[in-house]
Structure formats: structure tokens, C-alpha cells
CSV table of C-alpha atoms in Angstrom, one decimal:
chain,number,residue,atom,x,y,z
A,1,LEU,CA,10.7,-23.6,3.0
A,2,ARG,CA,14.4,-24.1,2.4
A,3,LYS,CA,17.0,-21.6,1.4
A,4,ASN,CA,20.6,-22.2,0.6
A,5,VAL,CA,22.8,-19.2,0.1
A,6,GLU,CA,26.3,-18.4,-1.0
A,7,ASP,CA,27.6,-15.0,-0.7
A,8,PHE,CA,30.4,-12.5,-1.0
A,9,THR,CA,30.7,-8.8,-0.6
A,10,GLY,CA,31.9,-6.4,-3.3
A,11,PRO,CA,33.4,-3.0,-2.6
A,12,ARG,CA,31.7,0.2,-3.7
A,13,GLU,CA,32.8,3.7,-3.0
A,14,ARG,CA,30.9,4.3,0.1
A,15,SER,CA,28.6,1.5,1.0
A,16,ASP,CA,29.0,-2.2,1.1
A,17,LEU,CA,27.3,-4.1,-1.6
A,18,GLY,CA,26.3,-7.7,-0.9
A,19,PHE,CA,25.7,-10.5,-3.3
A,20,VAL,CA,23.6,-13.3,-2.3
A,21,THR,CA,22.4,-16.3,-4.4
A,22,PHE,CA,19.6,-18.4,-3.0
A,23,ASP,CA,17.3,-21.3,-3.6
A,24,ILE,CA,13.6,-21.1,-2.6
A,25,THR,CA,11.4,-24.1,-2.5
A,26,ALA,CA,7.9,-23.4,-1.3
A,27,ASP,CA,4.5,-25.0,-1.6
A,28,ILE,CA,1.7,-22.6,-1.5
A,29,LEU,CA,-1.6,-24.2,-1.0
A,30,ASN,CA,-5.2,-23.9,-1.4
A,31,ARG,CA,-7.3,-24.3,1.7
A,32,LYS,CA,-8.5,-27.8,2.2
A,33,ASN,CA,-10.6,-29.1,4.9
A,34,GLY,CA,-8.6,-30.0,8.0
A,35,LEU,CA,-5.0,-29.6,8.7
A,36,GLN,CA,-2.1,-30.8,6.7
A,37,SER,CA,1.4,-31.4,8.1
A,38,PHE,CA,4.7,-31.5,6.3
A,39,ARG,CA,8.2,-32.7,6.9
A,40,ASN,CA,10.0,-29.4,7.3
A,41,LYS,CA,8.4,-26.3,8.7
A,42,ILE,CA,6.4,-25.3,5.7
A,43,THR,CA,4.1,-22.5,6.3
A,44,LEU,CA,0.6,-22.7,4.9
A,45,ILE,CA,-0.4,-19.7,2.8
A,46,ILE,CA,-4.0,-19.8,1.9
A,47,PHE,CA,-5.5,-18.9,-1.4
A,48,ASP,CA,-9.2,-18.6,-0.9
A,49,TRP,CA,-12.1,-16.9,-2.7
A,50,ASN,CA,-11.1,-13.5,-1.4
A,51,VAL,CA,-7.4,-13.7,-2.2
A,52,LYS,CA,-6.6,-11.9,-5.4
A,53,GLN,CA,-2.8,-12.3,-5.3
A,54,LEU,CA,0.2,-12.8,-3.0
A,55,PHE,CA,3.1,-10.5,-3.1
A,56,LEU,CA,6.1,-12.5,-2.0
A,57,TYR,CA,9.4,-11.1,-1.0
A,58,LEU,CA,12.6,-12.2,0.4
A,59,SER,CA,14.1,-9.7,2.7
A,60,ALA,CA,17.4,-9.6,4.5
A,61,GLU,CA,17.4,-8.2,8.1
A,62,TYR,CA,20.5,-7.3,10.0
A,63,SER,CA,22.1,-4.8,12.4
A,64,THR,CA,25.1,-2.7,11.8
A,65,LYS,CA,27.2,-0.1,13.7
A,66,ASN,CA,25.5,2.7,11.8
A,67,ASN,CA,21.9,1.4,12.1
A,68,ALA,CA,20.2,-0.7,14.7
A,69,LEU,CA,17.9,-2.3,12.2
A,70,ASN,CA,18.2,-2.7,8.4
A,71,GLN,CA,15.9,-4.4,6.1
A,72,VAL,CA,16.5,-4.8,2.4
A,73,VAL,CA,14.2,-6.6,0.0
A,74,LEU,CA,16.3,-8.8,-2.3
A,75,TRP,CA,13.7,-10.4,-4.4
A,76,ASP,CA,10.0,-10.3,-4.9
A,77,LYS,CA,7.3,-12.0,-6.9
A,78,ILE,CA,3.7,-11.6,-7.6
A,79,MET,CA,1.7,-14.7,-7.4
A,80,LEU,CA,-1.9,-14.5,-8.8
A,81,ARG,CA,-4.6,-16.8,-7.8
A,82,GLY,CA,-4.5,-19.6,-10.2
A,83,ASP,CA,-0.7,-19.4,-10.8
A,84,ASN,CA,1.4,-22.4,-10.2
A,85,PRO,CA,1.6,-22.6,-6.4
A,86,ARG,CA,4.9,-24.4,-6.4
A,87,LEU,CA,8.0,-22.2,-6.2
A,88,SER,CA,11.2,-23.9,-7.1
A,89,LEU,CA,13.9,-21.4,-7.7
A,90,LYS,CA,17.4,-22.4,-7.7
A,91,ASP,CA,20.5,-20.3,-7.7
A,92,MET,CA,18.7,-17.0,-8.0
A,93,LYS,CA,20.5,-13.8,-7.9
A,94,SER,CA,19.0,-11.0,-6.0
A,95,LYS,CA,16.7,-8.9,-8.0
A,96,TYR,CA,17.7,-5.7,-6.3
A,97,PHE,CA,21.1,-4.3,-5.3
A,98,PHE,CA,21.9,-5.2,-1.7
A,99,PHE,CA,23.4,-2.0,-0.7
A,100,ASP,CA,24.1,-1.3,3.0
A,101,ASP,CA,23.8,2.2,4.3
A,102,GLY,CA,27.5,2.3,5.2
A,103,ASN,CA,29.9,-0.6,5.6
A,104,GLY,CA,28.0,-2.9,7.8
A,105,LEU,CA,28.0,-6.0,5.6
A,106,LYS,CA,31.7,-6.7,5.9
A,107,GLY,CA,32.2,-9.3,8.6
A,108,ASN,CA,28.6,-9.3,9.6
A,109,ARG,CA,27.8,-12.7,10.8
A,110,ASN,CA,24.2,-12.3,11.4
A,111,ILE,CA,22.1,-11.5,8.3
A,112,THR,CA,18.7,-13.1,8.4
A,113,LEU,CA,16.8,-13.9,5.3
A,114,THR,CA,13.1,-14.4,5.6
A,115,LEU,CA,10.3,-14.9,3.1
A,116,SER,CA,7.3,-12.8,3.7
A,117,TRP,CA,4.1,-12.1,1.8
A,118,ASN,CA,1.4,-9.5,1.4
A,119,VAL,CA,-2.0,-10.9,0.9
A,120,VAL,CA,-4.0,-8.8,-1.5
A,121,PRO,CA,-7.7,-9.6,-1.2
A,122,ASN,CA,-10.4,-8.9,-3.7
A,123,ALA,CA,-11.7,-6.5,-1.1
A,124,GLY,CA,-10.8,-6.1,2.6
A,125,ILE,CA,-7.8,-6.1,4.9
A,126,LEU,CA,-4.3,-6.3,3.6
A,127,PRO,CA,-2.3,-8.5,5.9
A,128,LEU,CA,1.5,-8.8,5.9
A,129,VAL,CA,2.7,-12.3,6.9
A,130,THR,CA,6.2,-13.4,7.7
A,131,GLY,CA,7.0,-17.0,7.0
A,132,SER,CA,8.3,-19.0,9.9
A,133,GLY,CA,11.6,-20.4,9.0
A,134,HIS,CA,14.5,-18.2,8.1
A,135,VAL,CA,18.1,-18.6,7.2
A,136,SER,CA,21.1,-16.9,8.7
A,137,VAL,CA,23.8,-15.7,6.3
A,138,PRO,CA,27.2,-14.7,7.4
A,139,PHE,CA,29.2,-12.3,5.2
A,140,PRO,CA,33.0,-12.7,4.9
A,141,ASP,CA,35.5,-10.4,6.4
A,142,THR,CA,37.1,-9.3,3.1
A,143,TYR,CA,35.9,-7.7,0.0
A,144,GLU,CA,36.0,-9.5,-3.4
A,145,THR,CA,37.6,-7.3,-5.9
A,146,THR,CA,37.7,-9.3,-9.1
A,147,LYS,CA,34.3,-11.0,-9.4
A,148,SER,CA,32.1,-9.7,-12.1
A,149,TYR,CA,28.4,-10.0,-11.4
B,1,GLY,CA,-57.2,17.9,-10.2
B,2,TRP,CA,-55.7,20.4,-7.8
B,3,PRO,CA,-54.0,23.4,-9.2
B,4,GLY,CA,-50.2,23.0,-9.2
B,5,SER,CA,-50.4,19.2,-8.6
B,6,GLY,CA,-48.8,18.6,-11.9
B,7,GLY,CA,-50.2,15.0,-12.0
B,8,THR,CA,-51.0,14.2,-15.6
B,9,ARG,CA,-49.8,17.5,-17.0
B,10,GLY,CA,-46.0,17.8,-17.5
B,11,GLY,CA,-45.0,15.1,-15.1
B,12,ALA,CA,-42.3,15.3,-12.4
B,13,ALA,CA,-40.9,18.7,-13.3
B,14,MET,CA,-44.2,20.4,-12.8
B,15,ASP,CA,-44.4,18.6,-9.4
B,16,LEU,CA,-41.1,20.2,-8.4
B,17,PHE,CA,-42.1,23.7,-9.2
B,18,GLY,CA,-45.4,23.1,-7.6
B,19,ASP,CA,-43.6,22.1,-4.4
B,20,LEU,CA,-41.4,25.1,-4.5
B,21,ARG,CA,-44.3,27.5,-4.8
B,22,ARG,CA,-46.2,25.9,-1.9
B,23,MET,CA,-43.3,25.9,0.5
B,24,ASN,CA,-43.3,28.9,2.8
B,25,LYS,CA,-40.2,30.5,4.3
B,26,ARG,CA,-40.2,28.4,7.4
B,27,GLN,CA,-40.1,25.2,5.5
B,28,LEU,CA,-37.3,26.5,3.4
B,29,TYR,CA,-35.2,27.4,6.4
B,30,TYR,CA,-36.0,24.0,7.8
B,31,GLN,CA,-34.7,22.3,4.7
B,32,VAL,CA,-31.6,24.4,4.6
B,33,LEU,CA,-30.8,23.5,8.2
B,34,ASN,CA,-31.4,19.9,7.5
B,35,PHE,CA,-28.9,20.1,4.7
B,36,ALA,CA,-26.4,21.9,6.9
B,37,MET,CA,-26.7,19.2,9.5
B,38,ILE,CA,-26.0,16.5,7.0
B,39,VAL,CA,-22.9,18.3,5.8
B,40,SER,CA,-21.7,18.9,9.3
B,41,SER,CA,-22.2,15.3,10.3
B,42,ALA,CA,-20.3,14.1,7.3
B,43,LEU,CA,-17.4,16.5,8.2
B,44,MET,CA,-17.5,15.3,11.8
B,45,ILE,CA,-17.2,11.7,10.7
B,46,TRP,CA,-14.3,12.5,8.5
B,47,LYS,CA,-12.5,14.4,11.2
B,48,GLY,CA,-13.2,11.5,13.6
B,49,LEU,CA,-11.6,9.1,11.1
B,50,ILE,CA,-8.5,11.4,11.0
B,51,VAL,CA,-8.2,11.3,14.8
B,52,VAL,CA,-8.8,7.5,15.1
B,53,THR,CA,-6.4,6.5,12.4
B,54,GLY,CA,-3.8,9.1,13.0
B,55,SER,CA,-3.6,9.9,9.3
B,56,GLU,CA,-4.3,13.2,7.8
B,57,SER,CA,-6.0,11.4,4.9
B,58,PRO,CA,-7.4,8.1,6.1
B,59,ILE,CA,-9.0,7.2,2.8
B,60,VAL,CA,-7.2,7.7,-0.5
B,61,VAL,CA,-7.9,6.9,-4.1
B,62,VAL,CA,-5.2,5.1,-6.1
B,63,LEU,CA,-4.3,7.4,-9.0
B,64,SER,CA,-1.9,5.4,-11.1
B,65,GLY,CA,-1.2,1.9,-12.3
B,66,SER,CA,2.2,1.6,-10.6
B,67,MET,CA,0.9,-1.0,-8.1
B,68,GLU,CA,-0.8,-3.2,-10.5
B,69,PRO,CA,-2.0,-5.9,-10.4
B,70,ALA,CA,-2.7,-5.4,-6.7
B,71,PHE,CA,-4.3,-1.9,-7.0
B,72,HIS,CA,-5.7,-0.2,-10.0
B,73,ARG,CA,-6.6,3.4,-10.7
B,74,GLY,CA,-9.8,4.1,-8.9
B,75,ASP,CA,-9.4,1.7,-6.0
B,76,LEU,CA,-9.9,2.9,-2.5
B,77,LEU,CA,-7.3,2.5,0.2
B,78,PHE,CA,-7.9,2.7,4.0
B,79,LEU,CA,-4.9,4.0,5.9
B,80,THR,CA,-3.6,4.2,9.5
B,81,ASN,CA,-0.7,6.2,10.7
B,82,PHE,CA,0.0,5.3,14.3
B,83,HIS,CA,3.0,7.0,15.7
B,84,ASP,CA,4.5,3.8,17.2
B,85,ASP,CA,4.0,1.7,14.1
B,86,PRO,CA,7.4,0.9,12.7
B,87,ILE,CA,8.1,1.1,9.0
B,88,ARG,CA,9.1,-2.3,7.7
B,89,ALA,CA,10.1,-3.7,4.4
B,90,GLY,CA,7.1,-5.0,2.4
B,91,GLU,CA,4.6,-2.6,3.8
B,92,ILE,CA,2.5,-0.5,1.5
B,93,VAL,CA,2.8,3.1,2.4
B,94,VAL,CA,1.2,6.3,1.1
B,95,PHE,CA,3.6,9.2,1.1
B,96,LYS,CA,3.9,12.7,-0.2
B,97,VAL,CA,7.1,14.1,-1.7
B,98,GLU,CA,8.1,17.3,0.0
B,99,GLY,CA,6.5,20.2,-1.8
B,100,ARG,CA,4.1,18.1,-3.8
B,101,ASP,CA,0.4,17.5,-3.1
B,102,ILE,CA,-0.1,14.1,-4.8
B,103,PRO,CA,-0.1,11.1,-2.5
B,104,ILE,CA,1.8,8.1,-3.9
B,105,VAL,CA,1.1,4.5,-3.0
B,106,HIS,CA,4.1,2.2,-3.2
B,107,ARG,CA,5.9,-0.5,-1.3
B,108,VAL,CA,8.8,-0.1,1.1
B,109,ILE,CA,11.8,-2.1,-0.2
B,110,LYS,CA,14.6,-0.8,2.1
B,111,VAL,CA,14.7,0.3,5.7
B,112,HIS,CA,17.5,1.6,7.7
B,113,GLU,CA,16.6,2.5,11.3
B,114,LYS,CA,18.9,3.9,13.9
B,115,GLY,CA,18.8,3.1,17.6
B,116,ASN,CA,17.1,6.4,18.4
B,117,GLY,CA,14.2,5.6,16.2
B,118,ASN,CA,15.3,7.7,13.2
B,119,ILE,CA,14.1,5.8,10.1
B,120,LYS,CA,15.0,6.3,6.4
B,121,PHE,CA,13.4,4.1,3.8
B,122,LEU,CA,13.1,3.6,0.0
B,123,THR,CA,10.0,2.8,-1.9
B,124,LYS,CA,9.1,1.2,-5.2
B,125,GLY,CA,5.9,0.6,-7.1
B,126,ASP,CA,5.3,-3.1,-7.7
B,127,ASN,CA,4.6,-2.4,-11.4
B,128,ASN,CA,7.7,-0.2,-11.9
B,129,GLU,CA,11.0,-1.3,-13.1
B,130,VAL,CA,13.0,1.0,-10.8
B,131,ASP,CA,12.7,2.4,-7.3
B,132,ASP,CA,11.2,5.7,-6.5
B,133,ARG,CA,14.4,7.8,-6.2
B,134,GLY,CA,13.4,9.5,-9.5
B,135,LEU,CA,10.2,10.7,-7.8
B,136,TYR,CA,11.8,12.1,-4.7
B,137,LYS,CA,13.0,15.7,-4.4
B,138,GLU,CA,16.2,16.7,-6.1
B,139,GLY,CA,19.0,15.3,-4.1
B,140,GLN,CA,16.7,13.3,-1.9
B,141,ASN,CA,17.6,9.6,-1.6
B,142,TRP,CA,15.4,8.4,1.2
B,143,LEU,CA,12.0,9.0,2.7
B,144,GLU,CA,11.4,9.7,6.3
B,145,LYS,CA,8.5,9.2,8.7
B,146,LYS,CA,7.3,12.7,8.2
B,147,ASP,CA,6.7,12.0,4.5
B,148,VAL,CA,4.3,9.2,5.3
B,149,VAL,CA,0.5,9.9,5.1
B,150,GLY,CA,-0.3,6.4,6.2
B,151,ARG,CA,0.0,2.6,5.8
B,152,ALA,CA,-2.5,0.8,3.7
B,153,ARG,CA,-4.5,-1.6,5.9
B,154,GLY,CA,-7.5,-2.4,3.7
B,155,PHE,CA,-8.8,-1.8,0.3
B,156,LEU,CA,-12.0,-1.7,-1.8
B,157,PRO,CA,-11.8,-2.0,-5.6
B,158,TYR,CA,-13.4,0.5,-8.0
B,159,VAL,CA,-15.2,2.6,-5.4
B,160,GLY,CA,-12.8,5.6,-5.8
B,161,MET,CA,-13.5,5.9,-9.5
B,162,VAL,CA,-16.2,8.5,-8.7
B,163,THR,CA,-13.5,10.9,-7.4
B,164,ILE,CA,-11.4,10.4,-10.4
B,165,ILE,CA,-14.3,11.1,-12.8
B,166,MET,CA,-15.2,14.2,-10.8
B,167,ASN,CA,-11.7,15.4,-11.1
B,168,ASP,CA,-11.3,14.8,-14.8
B,169,TYR,CA,-14.8,16.0,-15.7
B,170,PRO,CA,-15.6,19.0,-13.5
B,171,LYS,CA,-19.0,19.4,-15.2
B,172,PHE,CA,-19.9,16.0,-13.8
B,173,LYS,CA,-19.0,17.2,-10.4
B,174,TYR,CA,-21.2,20.3,-10.6
B,175,ALA,CA,-24.1,18.3,-12.0
B,176,LEU,CA,-23.8,15.8,-9.2
B,177,LEU,CA,-23.7,18.6,-6.5
B,178,ALA,CA,-26.7,20.3,-8.1
B,179,VAL,CA,-28.7,17.1,-8.1
B,180,MET,CA,-27.8,16.3,-4.5
B,181,GLY,CA,-28.6,19.9,-3.4
B,182,ALA,CA,-31.9,19.8,-5.1
B,183,TYR,CA,-32.8,16.5,-3.7
B,184,VAL,CA,-32.0,17.5,-0.1
B,185,LEU,CA,-33.7,20.8,-0.3
B,186,LEU,CA,-36.9,19.5,-1.8
B,187,LYS,CA,-37.1,16.2,0.1
B,188,ARG,CA,-40.2,16.2,2.3
B,189,GLU,CA,-40.1,14.5,5.7
B,190,SER,CA,-43.3,12.4,6.0
């Protein structure tokens, strides 16, 4: 699972608004017999007979002065059983506005992006799994004033 | 044949009335007590579930299509609401807007938690274009822990449809109750 990001913050009246663009490459597999190993740390997500869909989401987690823990979902996707299991998204803009509750994005060096997913079975337990592998994103110290998004 | 046996004359309905006439008071009381016991046991199991899960409503029926294709109207959800469970982005929560009775099943998309444990979060239905701010109370921008009925931990498809049908067609509900009542009162223990 690889993510590359470029970012800048934009000013809004009261809260920081962050802009992140990212790439996601993921291979989501069907269960085969035995283990399979891959070059980078790709996490195996398993589509088996009881999995109806996966709800994938990219979330940013960080701390600010105002709040000890913040989590914001930037992007999500529903992957049904039978869909193309290869995700290759480049230069994606976040689907949702990345507002902070306050001004904690400016100069924040430690924003972690992780890919997680919710397994929705045909019937049964609903697990929430976080992918191993995450990317740290530092935000710059200044606001961008002229970029249009 | 025996009087009142009904056998080949008039079928099952005659059998029922025959039974009723033959039952004496004692048997009737016994059947009523039996019925009451079944109802009490069911209520106890429900209360037990409430205690064990920590949720005021551990089993809910999905009422709208706002979480499709994961959940459809009529699906059943099993919830827990442990006090120490943190609320995290991506979780499916069932909440009630202050002042309204209808539980809503949506996903958490934003969380801001303070050091002292104070949490405020935003939700959105998977199948909706926008977040739930339009659903919250006037002027309310965030949900808090107290609005949460529970977190969805498991689900069964279609099973909750019975509740929806009973709600939309009250006659069906009464008919069902009448049939159940008749069955329990008239059932003979062999």
C-alpha cells in the first residue's frame, strides 16, 4: 500500500482547511490456499463467500492544541464482491473537506494517513480493520491564499 | 364419533370450539399463566440484552436506504454501547437526534476528541451525498456520546422486515397477535 501526498493549507474564517492529494495503490485479494507474500507491506484483505462488500476509507489522524485526537475521513469507496480488486488511484483530491476544529493544521508536522476498511458480511459480525502501513504528512507553517481548488 | 370432536364435520374450527367448551376454569388459568410466563421470559431476555450490551436498544431495524448497499430497509443490526469504547472514524453508529425518537444508522466521518474524553463527531450515510448536519437539531453541528444508542457490531439481512410491515400495516400486527394469543391459549401440553 503506497501513498504519496502533497499538501497545503488554506485559510478559512475560523478553522484550518487542509488540502491533500494522494495516490493509492492496493491489491485486494481473494482468499487462496496458503500464504502469499509481497514486496512492500501489503495487507491482505479477504473477500470470501460471506463478504458482501468492503467499505474503504482513508482517514487522517492527528493531534492539536485544541483536541487530543482528531480523525477526519478524507476519502471513501465501496468495493463490492466481484468489483475489480485493484485500486490504482493517482493524484486524488480528498472527497470531503478536511476542516480542523480550530487552527491545528498549520505547522502540524504529524498527520497520519491510514487506509482502513469495514467488512460488511452477508450476515454476521461487522469488523473494522486498519491497514498496516501509513503515511505521515506534514503541513506547512503558512497559509496559501491564492490557490483555487 | 364423540360429540364435539369435530372430526369429519366442519374440520379444524369445530375442533377449536370443542376444545374451548371442554376446558374447565383450572385449565384456562393454567394456560393464561403459561402465556404470562412466556411473555415475562421474553421481556427478561430483552432486559438482559440491554444490560449486557450497555445499549438501550441492542437490536434495531434499518429504516432507510441511506446506508446502501451495505444495509437495506428491513435489515437487523446488533449494537453494543460500552462506556469505554471510543468513537472512531469509520465506525457505524446508531444515534438519536435530541428530541426525536427515530434511531439513525450512519457512519462516523469526523472525530474531535479532547484530552478529558469529551468527544464530538460528525456522521454521514454511505448512500447520501452530504453529511448529516441537515439532520441534526437546529444549530447543532456535532453529535456527542450521549446521542449514541450503540455501535453496530453485527447484522442480519431481511429479518427486521416483519417489524416494518407491522408498523406500516397495523391490521397485520393485530392479526398476528390474535393468532399468537389463540395458539398459546389453546395449545395443549401432552
